[in-house]
Structures are given as C-alpha cells and as structure tokens.
C-alpha cells in the first residue's frame, strides 16, 4: 500500500508541474498581440 501511495504522490507532483508550466505559457500567450495569439489558437 505504501508504494502505491508514493507513486500517486509522484504523479501528483508531475501533474502540478505540468499545470504550472501550462499556466505560465498561457500567461505569456495572453500578453501577445492578437495576431500572434490567433496563430497559437489554431
């Protein structure tokens, strides 16, 4: 049981990292001009 809990914790940390990276990218994209933003949207 302990090993599964540790694995779940690892997944949680990884997901959190990806989430933060995603949020950072979104924040950067939000600061771009609309024309550039359109390219990202496609």
mmCIF file of N, CA and C in Angstrom:
data_model
loop_
_atom_site.group_PDB
_atom_site.id
_atom_site.type_symbol
_atom_site.label_atom_id
_atom_site.label_comp_id
_atom_site.label_asym_id
_atom_site.label_seq_id
_atom_site.Cartn_x
_atom_site.Cartn_y
_atom_site.Cartn_z
ATOM 1 N N UNK A 1 0.833 -1.200 0.000
ATOM 2 C CA UNK A 1 0.000 0.000 0.000
ATOM 3 C C UNK A 1 0.871 1.254 0.000
ATOM 4 N N UNK A 2 1.944 1.225 0.763
ATOM 5 C CA UNK A 2 2.814 2.391 0.865
ATOM 6 C C UNK A 2 3.412 2.783 -0.472
ATOM 7 N N UNK A 3 3.819 1.765 -1.260
ATOM 8 C CA UNK A 3 4.450 2.038 -2.553
ATOM 9 C C UNK A 3 3.467 2.727 -3.499
ATOM 10 N N UNK A 4 2.230 2.262 -3.490
ATOM 11 C CA UNK A 4 1.200 2.856 -4.348
ATOM 12 C C UNK A 4 0.985 4.311 -3.959
ATOM 13 N N UNK A 5 0.981 4.588 -2.670
ATOM 14 C CA UNK A 5 0.787 5.957 -2.188
ATOM 15 C C UNK A 5 1.932 6.849 -2.662
ATOM 16 N N UNK A 6 3.144 6.314 -2.629
ATOM 17 C CA UNK A 6 4.315 7.084 -3.078
ATOM 18 C C UNK A 6 4.203 7.357 -4.576
ATOM 19 N N UNK A 7 3.803 6.345 -5.347
ATOM 20 C CA UNK A 7 3.642 6.514 -6.783
ATOM 21 C C UNK A 7 2.582 7.575 -7.065
ATOM 22 N N UNK A 8 1.492 7.529 -6.351
ATOM 23 C CA UNK A 8 0.417 8.508 -6.528
ATOM 24 C C UNK A 8 0.932 9.907 -6.226
ATOM 25 N N UNK A 9 1.763 10.019 -5.213
ATOM 26 C CA UNK A 9 2.338 11.319 -4.854
ATOM 27 C C UNK A 9 3.212 11.831 -5.994
ATOM 28 N N UNK A 10 4.001 10.941 -6.591
ATOM 29 C CA UNK A 10 4.856 11.317 -7.723
ATOM 30 C C UNK A 10 4.019 11.869 -8.871
ATOM 31 N N UNK A 11 2.938 11.169 -9.179
ATOM 32 C CA UNK A 11 2.055 11.591 -10.269
ATOM 33 C C UNK A 11 1.484 12.966 -9.950
ATOM 34 N N UNK A 12 1.105 13.160 -8.705
ATOM 35 C CA UNK A 12 0.547 14.431 -8.262
ATOM 36 C C UNK A 12 1.541 15.561 -8.487
ATOM 37 N N UNK A 13 2.791 15.333 -8.100
ATOM 38 C CA UNK A 13 3.840 16.349 -8.267
ATOM 39 C C UNK A 13 4.047 16.659 -9.745
ATOM 40 N N UNK A 14 4.070 15.611 -10.571
ATOM 41 C CA UNK A 14 4.270 15.786 -12.009
ATOM 42 C C UNK A 14 3.127 16.583 -12.607
ATOM 43 N N UNK A 15 1.902 16.224 -12.241
ATOM 44 C CA UNK A 15 0.734 16.936 -12.755
ATOM 45 C C UNK A 15 0.767 18.395 -12.346
ATOM 46 N N UNK A 16 1.163 18.651 -11.112
ATOM 47 C CA UNK A 16 1.231 20.024 -10.619
ATOM 48 C C UNK A 16 2.252 20.812 -11.438
ATOM 49 N N UNK A 17 3.401 20.160 -11.732
ATOM 50 C CA UNK A 17 4.439 20.834 -12.521
ATOM 51 C C UNK A 17 3.915 21.174 -13.914
ATOM 52 N N UNK A 18 3.281 20.189 -14.566
ATOM 53 C CA UNK A 18 2.730 20.434 -15.895
ATOM 54 C C UNK A 18 1.692 21.541 -15.859
ATOM 55 N N UNK A 19 0.878 21.540 -14.803
ATOM 56 C CA UNK A 19 -0.166 22.555 -14.666
ATOM 57 C C UNK A 19 0.449 23.944 -14.570
ATOM 58 N N UNK A 20 1.496 24.075 -13.759
ATOM 59 C CA UNK A 20 2.154 25.375 -13.599
ATOM 60 C C UNK A 20 2.823 25.812 -14.902
ATOM 61 N N UNK A 21 3.448 24.862 -15.595
ATOM 62 C CA UNK A 21 4.074 25.184 -16.881
ATOM 63 C C UNK A 21 3.016 25.674 -17.866
ATOM 64 N N UNK A 22 1.886 24.982 -17.865
ATOM 65 C CA UNK A 22 0.784 25.348 -18.755
ATOM 66 C C UNK A 22 0.284 26.752 -18.437
ATOM 67 N N UNK A 23 0.112 27.040 -17.157
ATOM 68 C CA UNK A 23 -0.373 28.355 -16.742
ATOM 69 C C UNK A 23 0.613 29.446 -17.147
ATOM 70 N N UNK A 24 1.910 29.148 -17.008
ATOM 71 C CA UNK A 24 2.931 30.124 -17.396
ATOM 72 C C UNK A 24 2.848 30.404 -18.894
ATOM 73 N N UNK A 25 2.703 29.353 -19.687
ATOM 74 C CA UNK A 25 2.611 29.521 -21.137
ATOM 75 C C UNK A 25 1.369 30.320 -21.503
ATOM 76 N N UNK A 26 0.252 30.013 -20.836
ATOM 77 C CA UNK A 26 -0.985 30.746 -21.099
ATOM 78 C C UNK A 26 -0.804 32.220 -20.783
ATOM 79 N N UNK A 27 -0.124 32.506 -19.684
ATOM 80 C CA UNK A 27 0.115 33.894 -19.280
ATOM 81 C C UNK A 27 0.945 34.616 -20.335
ATOM 82 N N UNK A 28 1.949 33.926 -20.874
ATOM 83 C CA UNK A 28 2.791 34.522 -21.919
ATOM 84 C C UNK A 28 1.963 34.766 -23.177
ATOM 85 N N UNK A 29 1.179 33.773 -23.561
ATOM 86 C CA UNK A 29 0.350 33.900 -24.765
ATOM 87 C C UNK A 29 -0.641 35.054 -24.604
ATOM 88 N N UNK A 30 -1.176 35.222 -23.396
ATOM 89 C CA UNK A 30 -2.136 36.300 -23.141
ATOM 90 C C UNK A 30 -1.521 37.677 -23.345
ATOM 91 N N UNK A 31 -0.206 37.781 -23.195
ATOM 92 C CA UNK A 31 0.442 39.082 -23.342
ATOM 93 C C UNK A 31 0.798 39.386 -24.798
ATOM 94 N N UNK A 32 0.640 38.397 -25.673
ATOM 95 C CA UNK A 32 0.999 38.594 -27.078
ATOM 96 C C UNK A 32 -0.063 39.406 -27.812
ATOM 97 N N UNK A 33 0.316 40.025 -28.909
ATOM 98 C CA UNK A 33 -0.666 40.744 -29.735
ATOM 99 C C UNK A 33 -1.703 39.776 -30.305
ATOM 100 N N UNK A 34 -2.905 40.261 -30.579
ATOM 101 C CA UNK A 34 -3.991 39.394 -31.071
ATOM 102 C C UNK A 34 -3.617 38.597 -32.316
ATOM 103 N N UNK A 35 -2.864 39.181 -33.234
ATOM 104 C CA UNK A 35 -2.493 38.480 -34.469
ATOM 105 C C UNK A 35 -1.657 37.242 -34.156
ATOM 106 N N UNK A 36 -0.741 37.385 -33.215
ATOM 107 C CA UNK A 36 0.115 36.261 -32.835
ATOM 108 C C UNK A 36 -0.710 35.239 -32.059
ATOM 109 N N UNK A 37 -1.599 35.742 -31.208
ATOM 110 C CA UNK A 37 -2.447 34.866 -30.407
ATOM 111 C C UNK A 37 -3.275 33.951 -31.300
ATOM 112 N N UNK A 38 -3.726 34.482 -32.433
ATOM 113 C CA UNK A 38 -4.538 33.706 -33.364
ATOM 114 C C UNK A 38 -3.764 32.500 -33.879
ATOM 115 N N UNK A 39 -2.474 32.678 -34.128
ATOM 116 C CA UNK A 39 -1.643 31.571 -34.616
ATOM 117 C C UNK A 39 -1.582 30.453 -33.581
ATOM 118 N N UNK A 40 -1.480 30.835 -32.305
ATOM 119 C CA UNK A 40 -1.419 29.827 -31.248
ATOM 120 C C UNK A 40 -2.747 29.101 -31.104
ATOM 121 N N UNK A 41 -3.820 29.801 -31.367
ATOM 122 C CA UNK A 41 -5.156 29.242 -31.161
ATOM 123 C C UNK A 41 -5.469 28.133 -32.163
ATOM 124 N N UNK A 42 -4.826 28.183 -33.333
ATOM 125 C CA UNK A 42 -5.143 27.191 -34.359
ATOM 126 C C UNK A 42 -4.482 25.855 -34.102
#
